[in-house]
Coordinates of C-alpha atoms in Angstrom, one line a residue:
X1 CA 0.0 0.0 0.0
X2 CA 2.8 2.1 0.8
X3 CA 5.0 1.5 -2.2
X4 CA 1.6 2.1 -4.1
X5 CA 1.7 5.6 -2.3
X6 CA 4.9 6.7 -3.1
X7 CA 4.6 5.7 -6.8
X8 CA 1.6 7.7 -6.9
X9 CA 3.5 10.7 -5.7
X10 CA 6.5 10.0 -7.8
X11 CA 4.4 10.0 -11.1
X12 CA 2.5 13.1 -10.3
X13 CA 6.2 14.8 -10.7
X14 CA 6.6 19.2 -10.8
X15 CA 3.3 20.5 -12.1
X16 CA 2.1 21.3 -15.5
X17 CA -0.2 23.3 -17.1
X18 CA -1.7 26.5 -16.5
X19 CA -0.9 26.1 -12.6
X20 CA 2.7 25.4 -13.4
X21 CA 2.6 29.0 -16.0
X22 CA 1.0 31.2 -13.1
X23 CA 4.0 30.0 -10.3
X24 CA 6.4 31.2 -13.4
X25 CA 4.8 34.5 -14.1
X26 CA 5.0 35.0 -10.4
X27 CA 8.4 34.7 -9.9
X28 CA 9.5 35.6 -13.1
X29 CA 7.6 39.2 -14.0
X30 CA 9.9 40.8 -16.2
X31 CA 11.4 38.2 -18.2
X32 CA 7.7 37.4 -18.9
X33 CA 6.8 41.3 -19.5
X34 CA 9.7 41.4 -21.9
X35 CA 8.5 37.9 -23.4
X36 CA 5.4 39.4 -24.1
X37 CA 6.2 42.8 -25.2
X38 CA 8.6 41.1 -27.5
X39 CA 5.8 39.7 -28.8
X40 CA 4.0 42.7 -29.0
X41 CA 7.2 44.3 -31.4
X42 CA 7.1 41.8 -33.7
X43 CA 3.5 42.2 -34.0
X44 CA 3.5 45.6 -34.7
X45 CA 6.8 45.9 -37.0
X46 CA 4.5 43.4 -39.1
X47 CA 1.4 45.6 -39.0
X48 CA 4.0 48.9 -40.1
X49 CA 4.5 46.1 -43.2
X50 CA 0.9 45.2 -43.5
X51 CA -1.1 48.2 -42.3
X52 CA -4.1 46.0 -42.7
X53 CA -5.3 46.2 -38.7
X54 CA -3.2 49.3 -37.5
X55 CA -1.8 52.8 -38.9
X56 CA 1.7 52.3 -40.3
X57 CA 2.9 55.3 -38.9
X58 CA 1.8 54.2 -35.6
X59 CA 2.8 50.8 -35.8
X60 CA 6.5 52.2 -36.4
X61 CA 6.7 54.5 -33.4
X62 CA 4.9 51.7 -31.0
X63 CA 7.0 49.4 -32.2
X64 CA 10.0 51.6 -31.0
X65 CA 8.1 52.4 -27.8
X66 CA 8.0 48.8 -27.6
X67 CA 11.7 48.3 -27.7
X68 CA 12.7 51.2 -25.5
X69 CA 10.9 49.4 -22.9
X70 CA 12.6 46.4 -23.4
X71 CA 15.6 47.8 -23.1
X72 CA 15.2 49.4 -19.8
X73 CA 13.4 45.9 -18.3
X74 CA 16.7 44.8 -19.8
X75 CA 18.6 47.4 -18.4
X76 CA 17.3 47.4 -15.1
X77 CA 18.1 43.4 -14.6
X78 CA 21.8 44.0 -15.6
X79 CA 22.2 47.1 -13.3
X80 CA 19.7 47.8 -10.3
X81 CA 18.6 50.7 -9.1
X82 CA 20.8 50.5 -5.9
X83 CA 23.7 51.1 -8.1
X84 CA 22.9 53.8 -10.1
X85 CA 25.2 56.9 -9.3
X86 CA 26.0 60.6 -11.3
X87 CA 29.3 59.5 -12.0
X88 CA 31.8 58.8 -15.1
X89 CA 32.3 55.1 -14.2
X90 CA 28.8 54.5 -14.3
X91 CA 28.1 56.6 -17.4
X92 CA 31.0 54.0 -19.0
X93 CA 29.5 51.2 -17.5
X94 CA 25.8 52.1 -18.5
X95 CA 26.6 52.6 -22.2
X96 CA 29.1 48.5 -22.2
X97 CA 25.4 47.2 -21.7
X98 CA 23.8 46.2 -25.4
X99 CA 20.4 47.2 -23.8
X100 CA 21.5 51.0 -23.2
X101 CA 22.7 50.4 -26.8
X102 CA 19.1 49.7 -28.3
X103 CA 17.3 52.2 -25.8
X104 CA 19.2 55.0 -27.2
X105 CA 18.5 53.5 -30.3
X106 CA 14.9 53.8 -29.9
X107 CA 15.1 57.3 -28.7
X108 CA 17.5 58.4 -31.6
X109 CA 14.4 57.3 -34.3
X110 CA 11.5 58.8 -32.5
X111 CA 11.4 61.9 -34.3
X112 CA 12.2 60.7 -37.4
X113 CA 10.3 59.4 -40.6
X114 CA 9.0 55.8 -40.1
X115 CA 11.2 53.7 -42.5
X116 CA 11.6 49.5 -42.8
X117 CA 15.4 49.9 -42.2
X118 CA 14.5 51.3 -38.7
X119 CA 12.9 48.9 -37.5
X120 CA 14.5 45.9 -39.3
X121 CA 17.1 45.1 -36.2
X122 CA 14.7 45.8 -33.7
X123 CA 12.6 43.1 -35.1
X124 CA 15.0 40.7 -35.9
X125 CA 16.2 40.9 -32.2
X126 CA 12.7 40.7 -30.6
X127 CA 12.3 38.0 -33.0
X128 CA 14.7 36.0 -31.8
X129 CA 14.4 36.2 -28.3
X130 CA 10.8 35.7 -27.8
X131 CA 11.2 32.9 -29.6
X132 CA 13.8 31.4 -27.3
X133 CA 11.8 32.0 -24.2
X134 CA 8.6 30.7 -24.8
X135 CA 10.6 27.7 -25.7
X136 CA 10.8 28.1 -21.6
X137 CA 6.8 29.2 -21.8
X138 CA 6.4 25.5 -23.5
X139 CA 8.4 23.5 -21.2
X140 CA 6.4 25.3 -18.1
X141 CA 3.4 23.9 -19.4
X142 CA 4.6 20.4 -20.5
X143 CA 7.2 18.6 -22.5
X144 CA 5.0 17.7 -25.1
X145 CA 2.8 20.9 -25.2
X146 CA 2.4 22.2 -28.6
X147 CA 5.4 20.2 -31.1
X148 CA 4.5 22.5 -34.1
X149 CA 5.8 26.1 -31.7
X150 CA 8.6 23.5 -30.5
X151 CA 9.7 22.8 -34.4
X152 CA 8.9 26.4 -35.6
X153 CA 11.4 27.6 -32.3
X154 CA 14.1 25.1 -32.9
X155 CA 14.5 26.2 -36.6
X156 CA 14.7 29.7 -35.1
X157 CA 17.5 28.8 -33.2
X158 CA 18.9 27.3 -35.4
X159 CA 19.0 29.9 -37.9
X160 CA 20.0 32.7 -34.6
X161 CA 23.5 33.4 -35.9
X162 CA 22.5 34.3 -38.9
X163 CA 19.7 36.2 -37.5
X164 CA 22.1 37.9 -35.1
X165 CA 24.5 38.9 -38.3
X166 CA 21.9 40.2 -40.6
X167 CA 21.3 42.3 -37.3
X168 CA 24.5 43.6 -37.2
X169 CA 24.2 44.2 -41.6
X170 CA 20.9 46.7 -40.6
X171 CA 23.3 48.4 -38.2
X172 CA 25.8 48.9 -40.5
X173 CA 23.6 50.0 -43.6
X174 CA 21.4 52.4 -41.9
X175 CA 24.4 54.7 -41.1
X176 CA 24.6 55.9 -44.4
X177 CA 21.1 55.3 -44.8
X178 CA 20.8 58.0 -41.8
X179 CA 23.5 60.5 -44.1
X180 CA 20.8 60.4 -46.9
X181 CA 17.7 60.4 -44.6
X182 CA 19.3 63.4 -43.0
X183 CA 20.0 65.3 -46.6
X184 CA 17.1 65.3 -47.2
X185 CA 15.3 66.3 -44.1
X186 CA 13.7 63.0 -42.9
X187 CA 15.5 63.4 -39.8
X188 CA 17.3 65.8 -37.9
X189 CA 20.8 66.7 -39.4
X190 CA 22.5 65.8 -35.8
X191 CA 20.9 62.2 -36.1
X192 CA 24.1 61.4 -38.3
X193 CA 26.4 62.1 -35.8
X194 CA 24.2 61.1 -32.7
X195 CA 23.9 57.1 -34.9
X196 CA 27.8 57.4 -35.0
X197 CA 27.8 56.8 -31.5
X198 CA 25.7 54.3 -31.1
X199 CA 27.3 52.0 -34.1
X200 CA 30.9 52.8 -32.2
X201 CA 29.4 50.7 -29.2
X202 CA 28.1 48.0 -31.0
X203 CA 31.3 47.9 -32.8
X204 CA 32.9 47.8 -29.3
X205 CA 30.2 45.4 -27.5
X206 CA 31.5 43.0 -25.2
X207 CA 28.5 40.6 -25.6
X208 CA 27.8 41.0 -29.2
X209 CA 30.8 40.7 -31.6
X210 CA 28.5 40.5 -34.6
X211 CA 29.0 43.9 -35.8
X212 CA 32.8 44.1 -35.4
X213 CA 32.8 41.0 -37.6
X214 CA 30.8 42.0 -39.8
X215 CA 32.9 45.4 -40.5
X216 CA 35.9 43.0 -41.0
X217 CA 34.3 40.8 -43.6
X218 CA 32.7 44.2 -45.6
X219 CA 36.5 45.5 -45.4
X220 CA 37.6 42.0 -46.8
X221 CA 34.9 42.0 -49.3
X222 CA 35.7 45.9 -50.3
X223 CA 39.2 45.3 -50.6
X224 CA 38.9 42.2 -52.6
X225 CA 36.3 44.3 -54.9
X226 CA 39.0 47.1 -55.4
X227 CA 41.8 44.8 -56.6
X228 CA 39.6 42.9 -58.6
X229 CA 41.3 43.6 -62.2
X230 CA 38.0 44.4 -63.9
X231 CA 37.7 47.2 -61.5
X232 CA 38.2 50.7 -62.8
X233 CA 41.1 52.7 -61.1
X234 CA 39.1 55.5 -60.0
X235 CA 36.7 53.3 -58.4
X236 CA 39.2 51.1 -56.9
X237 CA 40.4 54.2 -55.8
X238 CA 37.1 55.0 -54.1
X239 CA 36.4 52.3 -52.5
X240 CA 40.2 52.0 -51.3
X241 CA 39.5 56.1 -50.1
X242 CA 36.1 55.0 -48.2
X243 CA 37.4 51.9 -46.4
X244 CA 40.1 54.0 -45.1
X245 CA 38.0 56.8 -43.8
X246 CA 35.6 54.2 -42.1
X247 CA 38.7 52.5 -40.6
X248 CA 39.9 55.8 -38.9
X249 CA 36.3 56.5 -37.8
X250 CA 36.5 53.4 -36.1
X251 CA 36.8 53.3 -32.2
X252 CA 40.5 52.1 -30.7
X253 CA 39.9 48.5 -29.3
X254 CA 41.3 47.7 -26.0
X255 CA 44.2 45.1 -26.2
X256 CA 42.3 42.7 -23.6
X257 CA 39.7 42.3 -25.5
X258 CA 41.0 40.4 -28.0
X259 CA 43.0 38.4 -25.2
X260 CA 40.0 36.5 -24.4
X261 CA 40.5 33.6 -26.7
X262 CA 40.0 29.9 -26.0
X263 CA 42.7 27.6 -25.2
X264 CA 41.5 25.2 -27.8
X265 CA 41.4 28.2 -30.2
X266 CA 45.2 29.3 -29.4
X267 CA 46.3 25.4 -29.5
X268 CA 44.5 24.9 -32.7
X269 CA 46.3 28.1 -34.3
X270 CA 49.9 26.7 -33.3
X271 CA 49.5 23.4 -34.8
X272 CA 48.2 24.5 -37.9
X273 CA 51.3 26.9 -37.7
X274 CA 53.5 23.9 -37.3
X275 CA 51.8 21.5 -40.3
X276 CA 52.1 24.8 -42.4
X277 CA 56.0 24.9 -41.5
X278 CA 56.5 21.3 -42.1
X279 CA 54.9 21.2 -45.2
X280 CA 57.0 24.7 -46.2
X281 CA 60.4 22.5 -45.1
X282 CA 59.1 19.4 -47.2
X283 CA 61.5 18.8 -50.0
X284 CA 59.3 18.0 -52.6
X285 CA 57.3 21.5 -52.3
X286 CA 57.9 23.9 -54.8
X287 CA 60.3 26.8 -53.5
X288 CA 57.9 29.7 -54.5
X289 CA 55.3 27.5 -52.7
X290 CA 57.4 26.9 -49.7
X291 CA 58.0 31.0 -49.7
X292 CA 54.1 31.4 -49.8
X293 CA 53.0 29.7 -47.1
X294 CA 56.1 31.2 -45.1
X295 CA 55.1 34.3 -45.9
X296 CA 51.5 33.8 -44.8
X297 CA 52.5 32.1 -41.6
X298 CA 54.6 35.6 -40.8
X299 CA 51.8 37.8 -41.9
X300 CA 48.9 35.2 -39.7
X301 CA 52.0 35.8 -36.7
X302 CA 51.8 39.7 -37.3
X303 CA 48.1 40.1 -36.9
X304 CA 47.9 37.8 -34.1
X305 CA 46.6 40.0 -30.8
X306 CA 49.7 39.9 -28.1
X307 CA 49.5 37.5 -24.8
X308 CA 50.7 37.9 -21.8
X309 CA 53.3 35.9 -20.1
X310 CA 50.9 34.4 -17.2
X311 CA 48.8 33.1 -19.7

C-alpha cells in the first residue's frame, strides 16, 4: 500500500499546465513582460509592413516604444537601481550594456520618418528572443505541449546566428542610410552624428561581436572588390579612399579584449602553424610555394593580438 503511495506521488512529478505558467509568471515578472512585449514588437513591426489592422505610422513608433521598454526591463536586470550613481564610471559602464545600446537606439528614431530599415534590427532581435523564451513558456506547461511552436522555435534557433548577423548588416547600412535620410530632411541633421555613436558601441560590445565581424568581412569583401582587375582605377580608388575613412572612424579597441580567446582556439592556431611549416620545409614542395606559405604564416603571426606571459 505504501510503495503504491509513493509511486503515486513519484508520477504526479513538478506541475504542469496552466498552474505550473501562473507559479512562473509570479516569480519571473519581467522576463515574462519582456516575453510578451517582444511579442507585441514583432506584431506591430508586421502591422507597419501590412497596415491592414493598425496605422503604419503608428505601428512604427509603438513598435520603437515597444523596444525602448525592453531595453530598460533589460537594463534594469543588468544594473539595479541601488547602483545607479552621477558618475563617469557609471556613465561608462551604463553605455558597455547592449540594452542601453538599443534604448538609445529607440530614442534616436523617435522623431524621425518611419522607415523598414529602422525597425529591421529591432525586429530581428525581438524576433529571436521571444522565440527562445517561450521555448521556456512550453516547457512550463509540459514537454509535449504544442510540437509544431517546439519545431517552428528550434528552426529559429537554429538559424539565430544568422539572424544575429543580418542584425548587425541593418546596423551597419542604416548609417549611411541616416547621411541620406538626413540630406534630405527625414530626420534631424544631428541624427548622423548622434547614430555614430551608437554603431561605435556596437562595434565595441562586449557581448555581441556581430557587428565588429561584420565590419571586418565588408572590409575584406571591399578590398577584394577594389583589386579585382575588372575594377576601374578610379573606383578602386574609391572604395580603397572610403574603407580608409571608415577605418579611422573606427573606435580604438582595448588590447584585452581580444585576449579572451580559447585555449582550444590558441592550440588549434599553433598546430596549424607547425603543419604549415613542415609542409614549407618538405623537400618535394615547390620553393615559390614553400616561400608562400612562409610568408603567410609571418603575416597570420603579425596580426595575431599579443599575450601575456601568465597566460
Amino acid at each position: 500500500m505504501a510503495d503504491q503511495q509513493n509511486a503515486q506521488a513519484g508520477d504526479a512529478g513538478p506541475p504542469k499546465g496552466i498552474p505550473a505558467f501562473k507559479a512562473h509568471v509570479a516569480a519571473n515578472k519581467i522576463d515574462v513582460a519582456m516575453w510578451a512585449i517582444r511579442l507585441l514588437t514583432v506584431t506591430l513591426v508586421l502591422g507597419y509592413i501590412f497596415p491592414f489592422f493598425i496605422n503604419a505610422e503608428s505601428a512604427f513608433y509603438k513598435a520603437l516604444l515597444a523596444n525602448a521598454a525592453i531595453s530598460a526591463l533589460r537594463l534594469h536586470q543588468r544594473i539595479p537601481a541601488r547602483e545607479i550613481a552621477l558618475s563617469r564610471e557609471f556613465l561608462t559602464r551604463l553605455f558597455l550594456e547592449d540594452s542601453a545600446h538599443y534604448l538609445f537606439y529607440s530614442l534616436v528614431f523617435m522623431n524621425a520618418t518611419p522607415n523598414l530599415l529602422i525597425l529591421l534590427p529591432v525586429f530581428l532581435f525581438a524576433f529571436l528572443h521571444s522565440a527562445s523564451y517561450s521555448l521556456t513558456i512550453l516547457d512550463t506547461l509540459g514537454q509535449n505541449s504544442i510540437p509544431i511552436a517546439r519545431l517552428l522555435i528550434a528552426l529559429v534557433e537554429f538559424k539565430s546566428r544568422d539572424i544575429l548577423i543580418y542584425a548587425a548588416f541593418a546596423e551597419l547600412l542604416l548609417f549611411p542610410a541616416v547621411v541620406v535620410m538626413a540630406f534630405f530632411g527625414y530626420c534631424g541633421l544631428l541624427t548622423p552624428f548622434v547614430y555614430y555613436y551608437f554603431v561605435s558601441w556596437r562595434y565595441t560590445s562586449r557581448r555581441n561581436p556581430y557587428t565588429r565581424n561584420t565590419c571586418r568581412e565588408l572590409r575584406v569583401l571591399a578590398e577584394r572588390v577594389a583589386a579585382w582587375p575588372r575594377t576601374p582605377a578610379v573606383a578602386s580608388r574609391g572604395i580603397l579612399a572610403a574603407v580608409g575613412l571608415v577605418c579611422r572612424m573606427a573606435p580604438p579597441m582595448e588590447v584585452q579584449q581580444y585576449l579572451h580567446i580559447s585555449p582550444y582556439t590558441r592550440n588549434t592556431c599553433r598546430e596549424l602553424r607547425v603543419l604549415a611549416e613542415r609542409v614549407a620545409a618538405w623537400p618535394r614542395t615547390p620553393a615559390v610555394a614553400s616561400r608562400g606559405i612562409l610568408a603567410a604564416v609571418g603575416l597570420v603571426c603579425r596580426m595575431a593580438p599579443p599575450m601575456e606571459i601568465q597566460q
